[in-house]
């Protein structure tokens, strides 16, 4: 890991975005063959039309995360050995240990990196982004990969209509680098409340309930969710922190180019946007195509909208997830497009600040 000395006005900026989407699609029509549901119910209650499912025997979360990481390296035009830290946000790691970050490190050849996994369910990417930003701001690293990757199909019960319609598989992530032009991550409000853990969890497979025949028979290795409880807390939690971030940074709705919300339910997103007084064209929304990909949703939005973003655009990222965990981050986008970025001298090359 390289060590750099930072002045206090250095922010951690996103300088590249990458993603991986499995090819196999699971549509609402497909799910109608598995459980008692309808396309109309799923679309009207969640906004989801289809999701991607990772198939293939030796493919877990690290497979998707490594592909996303490689796309980031290619787009930024850097080598894997330049990466200092790899943080993977996930609740569906390949194994309990080693960390998925180790497997990604080996796969891409990031020979100078250290790293770890971060578990915060659907808020995982936001917590990981802020953790990575803190490492950059401390001066202890100049290139941090932050990847959200989840293979939700591996913990979804496809006989439970209340959960199986919601989730999909994907990975996406960003590269964080120091920026001295007042772009990057400016402010965050991050929260958790463990009292709500039972409303959204997977009980089996950990140290409390190690895997046994009984835990399998009781379906304890699948997601369990009290949807209504989570819905109510999510709307309030996400909206509260998003509005707080706006007020604290004197942002009006006109100042915000995009809300980048976790994609769990379109009705939650619409409610948050209403509290922020944002028009629909200021909301990144791709839930119809991918469903809820847990830690991948926010960077997947950044990937899908990347070419619409310009340097200086104000974004508010907001998420809510199991734990409960939730938060909002205010950042200023640091580059105009993939092409323009590579010739943009305002982004600090790590070598210049060594
Ligand atoms: N098809 C048809 N009917 C269904 C389906 C389905 N797929 N699922 C549930 N229903 C039925 C229920 O059985 C119930 O029927 P009943 O009234 O006869 O009992 C009825 O629809 C209403 O069920 P609710 O659970 O109240 O439905 P709701 O409108 O709350 O929608 C949903 C459910 C979509 C899960 C919603 O509650 C939600 O989005 N919750 C929040 C999810 C979330 O944000 N999670 C956090 C992130 S995830 C993470 O961290 C891993």
mmCIF file of C-alpha atoms and ligand atoms in Angstrom:
data_model
loop_
_atom_site.group_PDB
_atom_site.id
_atom_site.type_symbol
_atom_site.label_atom_id
_atom_site.label_comp_id
_atom_site.label_asym_id
_atom_site.label_seq_id
_atom_site.Cartn_x
_atom_site.Cartn_y
_atom_site.Cartn_z
ATOM 1 C CA UNK A 1 0.000 0.000 0.000
ATOM 2 C CA UNK A 2 1.367 3.431 -0.909
ATOM 3 C CA UNK A 3 1.284 6.156 1.736
ATOM 4 C CA UNK A 4 0.398 9.724 0.813
ATOM 5 C CA UNK A 5 0.198 12.921 2.840
ATOM 6 C CA UNK A 6 -3.065 14.769 2.354
ATOM 7 C CA UNK A 7 -4.078 18.324 3.005
ATOM 8 C CA UNK A 8 -7.462 18.680 4.732
ATOM 9 C CA UNK A 9 -9.237 19.861 1.557
ATOM 10 C CA UNK A 10 -8.618 16.564 -0.259
ATOM 11 C CA UNK A 11 -11.811 14.635 -0.889
ATOM 12 C CA UNK A 12 -12.198 11.079 -2.106
ATOM 13 C CA UNK A 13 -13.644 11.216 -5.610
ATOM 14 C CA UNK A 14 -15.116 8.516 -7.792
ATOM 15 C CA UNK A 15 -12.878 8.325 -10.867
ATOM 16 C CA UNK A 16 -14.259 5.232 -12.613
ATOM 17 C CA UNK A 17 -17.278 2.939 -12.480
ATOM 18 C CA UNK A 18 -17.580 -0.723 -13.482
ATOM 19 C CA UNK A 19 -20.197 -3.430 -13.347
ATOM 20 C CA UNK A 20 -21.086 -7.043 -14.041
ATOM 21 C CA UNK A 21 -24.543 -8.328 -14.906
ATOM 22 C CA UNK A 22 -25.208 -12.044 -15.415
ATOM 23 C CA UNK A 23 -26.811 -12.843 -18.771
ATOM 24 C CA UNK A 24 -29.676 -15.028 -17.502
ATOM 25 C CA UNK A 25 -32.915 -13.081 -17.033
ATOM 26 C CA UNK A 26 -35.687 -14.057 -14.626
ATOM 27 C CA UNK A 27 -38.866 -12.283 -15.666
ATOM 28 C CA UNK A 28 -42.116 -11.798 -13.786
ATOM 29 C CA UNK A 29 -43.635 -14.299 -16.216
ATOM 30 C CA UNK A 30 -40.992 -16.858 -15.210
ATOM 31 C CA UNK A 31 -41.833 -16.301 -11.527
ATOM 32 C CA UNK A 32 -45.542 -16.786 -12.255
ATOM 33 C CA UNK A 33 -44.627 -20.379 -13.091
ATOM 34 C CA UNK A 34 -42.916 -20.840 -9.708
ATOM 35 C CA UNK A 35 -45.236 -19.100 -7.226
ATOM 36 C CA UNK A 36 -48.772 -17.714 -7.001
ATOM 37 C CA UNK A 37 -48.109 -14.201 -8.271
ATOM 38 C CA UNK A 38 -48.853 -11.921 -11.223
ATOM 39 C CA UNK A 39 -46.874 -9.538 -13.379
ATOM 40 C CA UNK A 40 -49.331 -6.820 -12.404
ATOM 41 C CA UNK A 41 -48.825 -7.381 -8.641
ATOM 42 C CA UNK A 42 -45.046 -7.357 -8.886
ATOM 43 C CA UNK A 43 -44.900 -4.293 -11.136
ATOM 44 C CA UNK A 44 -47.416 -2.259 -9.180
ATOM 45 C CA UNK A 45 -46.085 -3.179 -5.698
ATOM 46 C CA UNK A 46 -42.337 -3.046 -6.485
ATOM 47 C CA UNK A 47 -41.643 -1.650 -9.974
ATOM 48 C CA UNK A 48 -39.689 -4.798 -10.933
ATOM 49 C CA UNK A 49 -40.087 -6.495 -14.339
ATOM 50 C CA UNK A 50 -37.041 -8.742 -14.489
ATOM 51 C CA UNK A 51 -33.798 -9.574 -12.669
ATOM 52 C CA UNK A 52 -30.489 -11.204 -13.582
ATOM 53 C CA UNK A 53 -29.473 -14.572 -12.142
ATOM 54 C CA UNK A 54 -25.898 -15.872 -11.967
ATOM 55 C CA UNK A 55 -25.763 -19.441 -13.203
ATOM 56 C CA UNK A 56 -22.841 -21.833 -13.466
ATOM 57 C CA UNK A 57 -21.347 -24.103 -10.849
ATOM 58 C CA UNK A 58 -18.196 -22.268 -9.843
ATOM 59 C CA UNK A 59 -19.569 -18.741 -9.957
ATOM 60 C CA UNK A 60 -20.145 -16.833 -6.756
ATOM 61 C CA UNK A 61 -19.997 -13.224 -5.669
ATOM 62 C CA UNK A 62 -16.238 -12.932 -6.243
ATOM 63 C CA UNK A 63 -16.691 -13.868 -9.908
ATOM 64 C CA UNK A 64 -19.013 -10.901 -10.459
ATOM 65 C CA UNK A 65 -16.959 -8.553 -8.251
ATOM 66 C CA UNK A 66 -13.730 -9.375 -10.094
ATOM 67 C CA UNK A 67 -15.372 -8.638 -13.455
ATOM 68 C CA UNK A 68 -16.627 -5.290 -12.156
ATOM 69 C CA UNK A 69 -13.171 -4.527 -10.736
ATOM 70 C CA UNK A 70 -11.469 -5.343 -14.043
ATOM 71 C CA UNK A 71 -13.863 -3.059 -15.929
ATOM 72 C CA UNK A 72 -12.961 -0.247 -13.525
ATOM 73 C CA UNK A 73 -9.231 -0.791 -14.114
ATOM 74 C CA UNK A 74 -9.710 -0.888 -17.888
ATOM 75 C CA UNK A 75 -11.812 2.274 -17.952
ATOM 76 C CA UNK A 76 -9.377 4.174 -15.730
ATOM 77 C CA UNK A 77 -6.449 2.835 -17.705
ATOM 78 C CA UNK A 78 -4.491 1.571 -14.705
ATOM 79 C CA UNK A 79 -2.904 -1.732 -13.708
ATOM 80 C CA UNK A 80 -4.149 -3.912 -10.848
ATOM 81 C CA UNK A 81 -0.889 -3.528 -8.937
ATOM 82 C CA UNK A 82 -1.673 0.196 -8.526
ATOM 83 C CA UNK A 83 -4.651 -0.607 -6.279
ATOM 84 C CA UNK A 84 -4.007 -0.020 -2.559
ATOM 85 C CA UNK A 85 -7.226 -1.297 -0.984
ATOM 86 C CA UNK A 86 -10.171 -3.480 -2.063
ATOM 87 C CA UNK A 87 -13.428 -3.295 -0.124
ATOM 88 C CA UNK A 88 -16.241 -5.650 -1.115
ATOM 89 C CA UNK A 89 -19.704 -4.978 0.298
ATOM 90 C CA UNK A 90 -21.750 -8.178 0.302
ATOM 91 C CA UNK A 91 -24.069 -10.395 2.335
ATOM 92 C CA UNK A 92 -23.568 -13.376 0.011
ATOM 93 C CA UNK A 93 -19.802 -13.905 0.124
ATOM 94 C CA UNK A 94 -18.435 -16.951 -1.709
ATOM 95 C CA UNK A 95 -17.603 -18.425 1.728
ATOM 96 C CA UNK A 96 -17.694 -17.304 5.382
ATOM 97 C CA UNK A 97 -13.974 -16.851 4.998
ATOM 98 C CA UNK A 98 -11.675 -15.967 3.362
ATOM 99 C CA UNK A 99 -13.066 -12.561 2.510
ATOM 100 C CA UNK A 100 -14.348 -12.047 -1.025
ATOM 101 C CA UNK A 101 -11.868 -9.156 -1.260
ATOM 102 C CA UNK A 102 -9.005 -11.706 -1.110
ATOM 103 C CA UNK A 103 -10.484 -13.676 -3.997
ATOM 104 C CA UNK A 104 -10.967 -10.514 -6.062
ATOM 105 C CA UNK A 105 -7.404 -9.426 -5.257
ATOM 106 C CA UNK A 106 -6.049 -12.739 -6.539
ATOM 107 C CA UNK A 107 -8.294 -12.807 -9.608
ATOM 108 C CA UNK A 108 -7.355 -9.336 -10.851
ATOM 109 C CA UNK A 109 -3.720 -9.518 -9.669
ATOM 110 C CA UNK A 110 -3.785 -6.579 -7.249
ATOM 111 C CA UNK A 111 -0.448 -7.584 -5.773
ATOM 112 C CA UNK A 112 -0.002 -4.464 -3.619
ATOM 113 C CA UNK A 113 -3.492 -4.308 -2.107
ATOM 114 C CA UNK A 114 -4.995 -5.180 1.250
ATOM 115 C CA UNK A 115 -8.718 -5.317 1.816
ATOM 116 C CA UNK A 116 -11.756 -6.783 3.471
ATOM 117 C CA UNK A 117 -15.476 -7.485 3.148
ATOM 118 C CA UNK A 118 -18.110 -5.252 4.669
ATOM 119 C CA UNK A 119 -21.538 -6.536 5.672
ATOM 120 C CA UNK A 120 -24.361 -4.007 5.864
ATOM 121 C CA UNK A 121 -26.973 -5.547 3.543
ATOM 122 C CA UNK A 122 -28.517 -3.000 1.198
ATOM 123 C CA UNK A 123 -26.574 -0.142 2.808
ATOM 124 C CA UNK A 124 -23.324 -2.042 2.273
ATOM 125 C CA UNK A 125 -22.112 -0.024 -0.689
ATOM 126 C CA UNK A 126 -22.755 3.276 1.067
ATOM 127 C CA UNK A 127 -20.890 2.186 4.205
ATOM 128 C CA UNK A 128 -18.047 0.772 2.085
ATOM 129 C CA UNK A 129 -17.845 3.959 0.016
ATOM 130 C CA UNK A 130 -17.518 6.043 3.169
ATOM 131 C CA UNK A 131 -14.961 3.639 4.638
ATOM 132 C CA UNK A 132 -12.916 3.858 1.443
ATOM 133 C CA UNK A 133 -13.242 7.644 1.430
ATOM 134 C CA UNK A 134 -11.929 7.791 4.988
ATOM 135 C CA UNK A 135 -8.878 5.759 3.982
ATOM 136 C CA UNK A 136 -8.223 8.116 1.048
ATOM 137 C CA UNK A 137 -8.714 11.240 3.184
ATOM 138 C CA UNK A 138 -6.342 9.860 5.829
ATOM 139 C CA UNK A 139 -3.588 9.763 3.241
ATOM 140 C CA UNK A 140 -3.022 6.037 3.748
ATOM 141 C CA UNK A 141 -4.071 5.104 0.214
ATOM 142 C CA UNK A 142 -4.549 6.743 -3.148
ATOM 143 C CA UNK A 143 -6.517 4.113 -5.083
ATOM 144 C CA UNK A 144 -9.329 2.253 -3.339
ATOM 145 C CA UNK A 145 -11.679 -0.141 -5.127
ATOM 146 C CA UNK A 146 -15.156 -0.242 -3.590
ATOM 147 C CA UNK A 147 -17.318 -3.030 -5.012
ATOM 148 C CA UNK A 148 -20.887 -4.012 -4.127
ATOM 149 C CA UNK A 149 -21.601 -7.585 -5.167
ATOM 150 C CA UNK A 150 -24.458 -9.884 -4.220
ATOM 151 C CA UNK A 151 -25.739 -13.186 -5.506
ATOM 152 C CA UNK A 152 -29.137 -12.906 -3.857
ATOM 153 C CA UNK A 153 -30.421 -15.919 -5.800
ATOM 154 C CA UNK A 154 -28.182 -18.066 -3.556
ATOM 155 C CA UNK A 155 -30.222 -17.149 -0.439
ATOM 156 C CA UNK A 156 -33.670 -16.709 -2.035
ATOM 157 C CA UNK A 157 -36.482 -19.209 -1.458
ATOM 158 C CA UNK A 158 -38.157 -19.573 -4.851
ATOM 159 C CA UNK A 159 -41.277 -21.000 -3.174
ATOM 160 C CA UNK A 160 -41.819 -17.815 -1.099
ATOM 161 C CA UNK A 161 -43.706 -15.268 -3.189
ATOM 162 C CA UNK A 162 -43.122 -12.526 -0.597
ATOM 163 C CA UNK A 163 -39.366 -12.460 -1.203
ATOM 164 C CA UNK A 164 -38.503 -14.287 -4.426
ATOM 165 C CA UNK A 165 -39.926 -11.575 -6.667
ATOM 166 C CA UNK A 166 -37.687 -8.917 -5.157
ATOM 167 C CA UNK A 167 -34.059 -9.906 -5.615
ATOM 168 C CA UNK A 168 -31.481 -10.283 -8.383
ATOM 169 C CA UNK A 169 -27.727 -10.827 -8.824
ATOM 170 C CA UNK A 170 -25.136 -8.245 -9.884
ATOM 171 C CA UNK A 171 -21.905 -6.501 -9.027
ATOM 172 C CA UNK A 172 -20.856 -2.909 -9.549
ATOM 173 C CA UNK A 173 -18.306 -0.629 -8.030
ATOM 174 C CA UNK A 174 -16.120 2.432 -8.196
ATOM 175 C CA UNK A 175 -12.526 3.555 -7.914
ATOM 176 C CA UNK A 176 -11.862 6.220 -5.274
ATOM 177 C CA UNK A 177 -8.937 8.604 -5.683
ATOM 178 C CA UNK A 178 -7.911 11.877 -4.037
ATOM 179 C CA UNK A 179 -9.261 15.060 -5.629
ATOM 180 C CA UNK A 180 -8.240 18.601 -4.752
ATOM 181 C CA UNK A 181 -10.899 20.408 -6.798
ATOM 182 C CA UNK A 182 -13.661 20.210 -4.212
ATOM 183 C CA UNK A 183 -15.275 17.287 -5.976
ATOM 184 C CA UNK A 184 -15.830 13.894 -4.382
ATOM 185 C CA UNK A 185 -17.545 12.798 -1.199
ATOM 186 C CA UNK A 186 -18.520 15.887 0.748
ATOM 187 C CA UNK A 187 -20.806 14.758 3.552
ATOM 188 C CA UNK A 188 -22.630 11.693 4.871
ATOM 189 C CA UNK A 189 -25.173 10.724 7.466
ATOM 190 C CA UNK A 190 -24.923 7.009 8.287
ATOM 191 C CA UNK A 191 -27.038 5.154 10.821
ATOM 192 C CA UNK A 192 -27.987 1.746 12.187
ATOM 193 C CA UNK A 193 -30.501 0.335 14.647
ATOM 194 C CA UNK A 194 -29.948 -3.295 15.568
ATOM 195 C CA UNK A 195 -33.318 -3.479 17.300
ATOM 196 C CA UNK A 196 -34.818 -4.065 13.849
ATOM 197 C CA UNK A 197 -32.630 -7.039 12.912
ATOM 198 C CA UNK A 198 -35.403 -9.662 12.963
ATOM 199 C CA UNK A 199 -37.434 -7.862 10.308
ATOM 200 C CA UNK A 200 -34.824 -8.682 7.659
ATOM 201 C CA UNK A 201 -32.290 -11.437 8.150
ATOM 202 C CA UNK A 202 -30.984 -14.862 7.233
ATOM 203 C CA UNK A 203 -30.892 -16.894 10.443
ATOM 204 C CA UNK A 204 -28.911 -19.982 9.465
ATOM 205 C CA UNK A 205 -25.271 -20.620 8.686
ATOM 206 C CA UNK A 206 -23.642 -18.292 11.216
ATOM 207 C CA UNK A 207 -22.235 -19.072 14.653
ATOM 208 C CA UNK A 208 -25.650 -18.740 16.317
ATOM 209 C CA UNK A 209 -27.293 -21.340 14.086
ATOM 210 C CA UNK A 210 -24.573 -23.329 12.305
ATOM 211 C CA UNK A 211 -25.800 -25.309 9.323
ATOM 212 C CA UNK A 212 -27.505 -28.574 10.263
ATOM 213 C CA UNK A 213 -30.137 -30.746 8.626
ATOM 214 C CA UNK A 214 -32.604 -28.992 10.893
ATOM 215 C CA UNK A 215 -31.629 -25.473 9.791
ATOM 216 C CA UNK A 216 -32.031 -26.591 6.185
ATOM 217 C CA UNK A 217 -35.416 -28.212 6.889
ATOM 218 C CA UNK A 218 -36.560 -25.003 8.592
ATOM 219 C CA UNK A 219 -35.453 -22.908 5.592
ATOM 220 C CA UNK A 220 -33.111 -20.875 7.771
ATOM 221 C CA UNK A 221 -30.637 -20.349 4.921
ATOM 222 C CA UNK A 222 -33.015 -18.089 3.040
ATOM 223 C CA UNK A 223 -33.847 -14.379 3.360
ATOM 224 C CA UNK A 224 -36.659 -13.715 5.801
ATOM 225 C CA UNK A 225 -38.386 -10.363 5.629
ATOM 226 C CA UNK A 226 -41.306 -8.658 7.305
ATOM 227 C CA UNK A 227 -41.920 -6.527 4.238
ATOM 228 C CA UNK A 228 -44.410 -4.064 5.672
ATOM 229 C CA UNK A 229 -42.272 -3.265 8.711
ATOM 230 C CA UNK A 230 -39.184 -2.766 6.564
ATOM 231 C CA UNK A 231 -41.149 -0.674 4.070
ATOM 232 C CA UNK A 232 -42.317 1.817 6.712
ATOM 233 C CA UNK A 233 -38.929 2.182 8.406
ATOM 234 C CA UNK A 234 -37.156 2.405 5.035
ATOM 235 C CA UNK A 235 -39.297 5.264 3.737
ATOM 236 C CA UNK A 236 -38.802 7.319 6.882
ATOM 237 C CA UNK A 237 -35.141 6.398 7.400
ATOM 238 C CA UNK A 238 -33.985 7.094 3.853
ATOM 239 C CA UNK A 239 -36.002 10.287 3.516
ATOM 240 C CA UNK A 240 -34.899 11.651 6.912
ATOM 241 C CA UNK A 241 -31.174 11.320 6.230
ATOM 242 C CA UNK A 242 -31.476 12.520 2.621
ATOM 243 C CA UNK A 243 -33.303 15.682 3.708
ATOM 244 C CA UNK A 244 -30.845 16.163 6.585
ATOM 245 C CA UNK A 245 -27.919 15.998 4.144
ATOM 246 C CA UNK A 246 -29.636 18.535 1.882
ATOM 247 C CA UNK A 247 -30.319 20.979 4.715
ATOM 248 C CA UNK A 248 -26.870 20.659 6.271
ATOM 249 C CA UNK A 249 -25.224 21.430 2.914
ATOM 250 C CA UNK A 250 -27.726 24.152 1.954
ATOM 251 C CA UNK A 251 -28.887 22.207 -1.089
ATOM 252 C CA UNK A 252 -32.294 22.839 -2.636
ATOM 253 C CA UNK A 253 -33.916 20.339 -4.964
ATOM 254 C CA UNK A 254 -32.724 22.490 -7.889
ATOM 255 C CA UNK A 255 -29.117 21.964 -6.804
ATOM 256 C CA UNK A 256 -29.352 18.182 -6.999
ATOM 257 C CA UNK A 257 -28.635 16.621 -10.378
ATOM 258 C CA UNK A 258 -29.640 13.107 -9.288
ATOM 259 C CA UNK A 259 -30.858 11.139 -6.318
ATOM 260 C CA UNK A 260 -29.103 7.762 -6.485
ATOM 261 C CA UNK A 261 -31.311 5.550 -4.336
ATOM 262 C CA UNK A 262 -30.960 1.944 -3.291
ATOM 263 C CA UNK A 263 -33.347 0.012 -5.539
ATOM 264 C CA UNK A 264 -35.553 -2.067 -3.213
ATOM 265 C CA UNK A 265 -38.987 -0.808 -4.152
ATOM 266 C CA UNK A 266 -40.061 1.955 -6.526
ATOM 267 C CA UNK A 267 -42.693 3.121 -4.045
ATOM 268 C CA UNK A 268 -39.991 3.693 -1.401
ATOM 269 C CA UNK A 269 -37.892 5.634 -3.923
ATOM 270 C CA UNK A 270 -40.858 7.769 -5.013
ATOM 271 C CA UNK A 271 -41.678 8.599 -1.390
ATOM 272 C CA UNK A 272 -38.075 9.629 -0.661
ATOM 273 C CA UNK A 273 -37.982 11.776 -3.818
ATOM 274 C CA UNK A 274 -41.242 13.491 -2.796
ATOM 275 C CA UNK A 275 -39.754 14.411 0.605
ATOM 276 C CA UNK A 276 -36.720 15.836 -1.250
ATOM 277 C CA UNK A 277 -39.065 17.665 -3.687
ATOM 278 C CA UNK A 278 -37.269 16.098 -6.659
ATOM 279 C CA UNK A 279 -38.825 15.701 -10.099
ATOM 280 C CA UNK A 280 -38.841 12.163 -11.574
ATOM 281 C CA UNK A 281 -36.151 13.078 -14.112
ATOM 282 C CA UNK A 282 -33.733 13.616 -11.208
ATOM 283 C CA UNK A 283 -34.018 10.051 -9.932
ATOM 284 C CA UNK A 284 -31.824 7.185 -11.074
ATOM 285 C CA UNK A 285 -34.228 4.285 -11.376
ATOM 286 C CA UNK A 286 -33.346 0.908 -12.910
ATOM 287 C CA UNK A 287 -35.179 -1.446 -10.534
ATOM 288 C CA UNK A 288 -37.475 -2.611 -13.353
ATOM 289 C CA UNK A 289 -34.520 -4.294 -15.101
ATOM 290 C CA UNK A 290 -32.480 -5.693 -12.213
ATOM 291 C CA UNK A 291 -34.645 -5.901 -9.066
ATOM 292 C CA UNK A 292 -32.950 -5.492 -5.720
ATOM 293 C CA UNK A 293 -29.285 -6.483 -6.094
ATOM 294 C CA UNK A 294 -28.535 -5.458 -2.478
ATOM 295 C CA UNK A 295 -24.993 -3.962 -2.315
ATOM 296 C CA UNK A 296 -24.805 -3.505 -6.100
ATOM 297 C CA UNK A 297 -27.814 -1.253 -6.726
ATOM 298 C CA UNK A 298 -26.238 2.167 -6.167
ATOM 299 C CA UNK A 299 -23.030 1.634 -8.191
ATOM 300 C CA UNK A 300 -25.136 -0.080 -10.874
ATOM 301 C CA UNK A 301 -27.130 3.149 -11.162
ATOM 302 C CA UNK A 302 -23.902 5.162 -11.377
ATOM 303 C CA UNK A 303 -22.774 2.843 -14.160
ATOM 304 C CA UNK A 304 -26.039 3.171 -16.098
ATOM 305 C CA UNK A 305 -26.069 6.980 -15.822
ATOM 306 C CA UNK A 306 -22.298 7.546 -16.010
ATOM 307 C CA UNK A 307 -22.322 9.214 -19.417
ATOM 308 C CA UNK A 308 -25.041 11.647 -18.293
ATOM 309 C CA UNK A 309 -22.878 12.933 -15.454
ATOM 310 C CA UNK A 310 -20.644 15.968 -15.599
ATOM 311 C CA UNK A 311 -17.955 17.281 -13.309
ATOM 312 C CA UNK A 312 -19.491 19.204 -10.442
ATOM 313 C CA UNK A 313 -22.891 17.488 -10.567
ATOM 314 C CA UNK A 314 -24.373 17.152 -7.084
ATOM 315 C CA UNK A 315 -25.548 13.625 -6.271
ATOM 316 C CA UNK A 316 -27.298 12.366 -3.156
ATOM 317 C CA UNK A 317 -26.891 8.622 -2.593
ATOM 318 C CA UNK A 318 -29.382 7.052 -0.172
ATOM 319 C CA UNK A 319 -29.923 3.509 1.049
ATOM 320 C CA UNK A 320 -31.774 1.405 3.597
ATOM 321 C CA UNK A 321 -31.176 -2.225 4.456
ATOM 322 C CA UNK A 322 -31.172 -5.074 6.907
ATOM 323 C CA UNK A 323 -29.712 -4.443 10.307
ATOM 324 C CA UNK A 324 -31.362 -1.973 10.225
ATOM 325 C CA UNK A 325 -28.764 0.122 8.395
ATOM 326 C CA UNK A 326 -29.317 3.286 6.403
ATOM 327 C CA UNK A 327 -27.683 6.480 5.263
ATOM 328 C CA UNK A 328 -27.207 9.240 2.722
ATOM 329 C CA UNK A 329 -24.073 10.623 1.095
ATOM 330 C CA UNK A 330 -23.636 13.916 -0.728
ATOM 331 C CA UNK A 331 -20.963 13.901 -3.417
ATOM 332 C CA UNK A 332 -19.873 16.063 -6.309
ATOM 333 C CA UNK A 333 -19.116 14.102 -9.477
ATOM 334 C CA UNK A 334 -15.484 14.455 -10.560
ATOM 335 C CA UNK A 335 -15.440 13.889 -14.333
ATOM 336 C CA UNK A 336 -17.452 14.530 -17.473
ATOM 337 C CA UNK A 337 -17.407 11.129 -19.131
ATOM 338 C CA UNK A 338 -15.231 8.083 -19.511
ATOM 339 C CA UNK A 339 -13.483 9.564 -22.541
ATOM 340 C CA UNK A 340 -13.015 13.055 -21.127
ATOM 341 C CA UNK A 341 -11.836 11.787 -17.768
ATOM 342 C CA UNK A 342 -8.616 10.322 -19.069
ATOM 343 C CA UNK A 343 -7.450 13.688 -20.310
ATOM 344 C CA UNK A 344 -8.646 15.588 -17.244
ATOM 345 C CA UNK A 345 -5.627 16.953 -15.374
ATOM 346 C CA UNK A 346 -7.710 18.060 -12.378
ATOM 347 C CA UNK A 347 -7.871 14.512 -11.097
ATOM 348 C CA UNK A 348 -4.807 14.033 -9.001
ATOM 349 C CA UNK A 349 -2.549 11.249 -10.061
ATOM 350 C CA UNK A 350 -1.512 9.440 -6.903
ATOM 351 C CA UNK A 351 2.116 9.659 -7.944
ATOM 352 C CA UNK A 352 1.969 13.470 -7.804
ATOM 353 C CA UNK A 353 1.109 13.544 -4.124
ATOM 354 C CA UNK A 354 3.544 10.941 -2.885
HETATM 355 N N1 LIG B 1 -47.629 -11.824 -5.511
HETATM 356 C C1 LIG B 1 -48.906 -11.702 -5.115
HETATM 357 N N2 LIG B 1 -49.282 -11.410 -3.885
HETATM 358 C C2 LIG B 1 -48.309 -11.224 -2.968
HETATM 359 C C3 LIG B 1 -46.958 -11.327 -3.288
HETATM 360 C C4 LIG B 1 -46.619 -11.664 -4.618
HETATM 361 N N3 LIG B 1 -45.355 -11.795 -5.046
HETATM 362 N N4 LIG B 1 -46.221 -11.091 -2.193
HETATM 363 C C5 LIG B 1 -47.081 -10.845 -1.217
HETATM 364 N N5 LIG B 1 -48.354 -10.918 -1.679
HETATM 365 C C6 LIG B 1 -49.589 -10.742 -0.959
HETATM 366 C C7 LIG B 1 -49.439 -11.044 0.515
HETATM 367 O O1 LIG B 1 -49.580 -12.433 0.763
HETATM 368 C C8 LIG B 1 -50.571 -10.243 1.090
HETATM 369 O O2 LIG B 1 -51.768 -10.955 0.915
HETATM 370 P P1 LIG B 1 -52.848 -11.016 2.088
HETATM 371 O O3 LIG B 1 -53.286 -9.586 2.284
HETATM 372 O O4 LIG B 1 -53.898 -11.907 1.524
HETATM 373 O O5 LIG B 1 -52.135 -11.557 3.273
HETATM 374 C C9 LIG B 1 -50.618 -9.019 0.189
HETATM 375 O O6 LIG B 1 -49.955 -9.369 -1.024
HETATM 376 C C10 LIG B 1 -49.927 -7.812 0.768
HETATM 377 O O7 LIG B 1 -48.645 -8.221 1.247
HETATM 378 P P2 LIG B 1 -47.636 -7.188 1.862
HETATM 379 O O8 LIG B 1 -46.410 -7.890 2.353
HETATM 380 O O9 LIG B 1 -48.361 -6.305 2.809
HETATM 381 O O10 LIG B 1 -47.265 -6.362 0.545
HETATM 382 P P3 LIG B 1 -46.574 -4.970 0.444
HETATM 383 O O11 LIG B 1 -47.439 -4.054 -0.287
HETATM 384 O O12 LIG B 1 -46.012 -4.528 1.751
HETATM 385 O O13 LIG B 1 -45.349 -5.297 -0.515
HETATM 386 C C11 LIG B 1 -42.989 -5.665 -0.356
HETATM 387 C C12 LIG B 1 -44.379 -6.241 -0.125
HETATM 388 C C13 LIG B 1 -42.833 -5.410 -1.830
HETATM 389 C C14 LIG B 1 -41.961 -6.686 0.116
HETATM 390 C C15 LIG B 1 -42.832 -4.340 0.425
HETATM 391 O O14 LIG B 1 -43.281 -4.523 1.750
HETATM 392 C C16 LIG B 1 -41.400 -3.851 0.473
HETATM 393 O O15 LIG B 1 -40.862 -3.424 -0.515
HETATM 394 N N6 LIG B 1 -40.794 -3.806 1.673
HETATM 395 C C17 LIG B 1 -39.466 -3.197 1.857
HETATM 396 C C18 LIG B 1 -38.351 -3.993 1.219
HETATM 397 C C19 LIG B 1 -37.019 -3.329 1.530
HETATM 398 O O16 LIG B 1 -36.850 -2.124 1.387
HETATM 399 N N7 LIG B 1 -36.038 -4.083 2.024
HETATM 400 C C20 LIG B 1 -34.792 -3.462 2.459
HETATM 401 C C21 LIG B 1 -33.711 -3.731 1.548
HETATM 402 S S1 LIG B 1 -33.421 -5.436 1.300
HETATM 403 C C22 LIG B 1 -31.918 -5.837 2.130
HETATM 404 O O17 LIG B 1 -31.406 -5.113 2.947
HETATM 405 C C23 LIG B 1 -31.313 -7.208 1.817
#
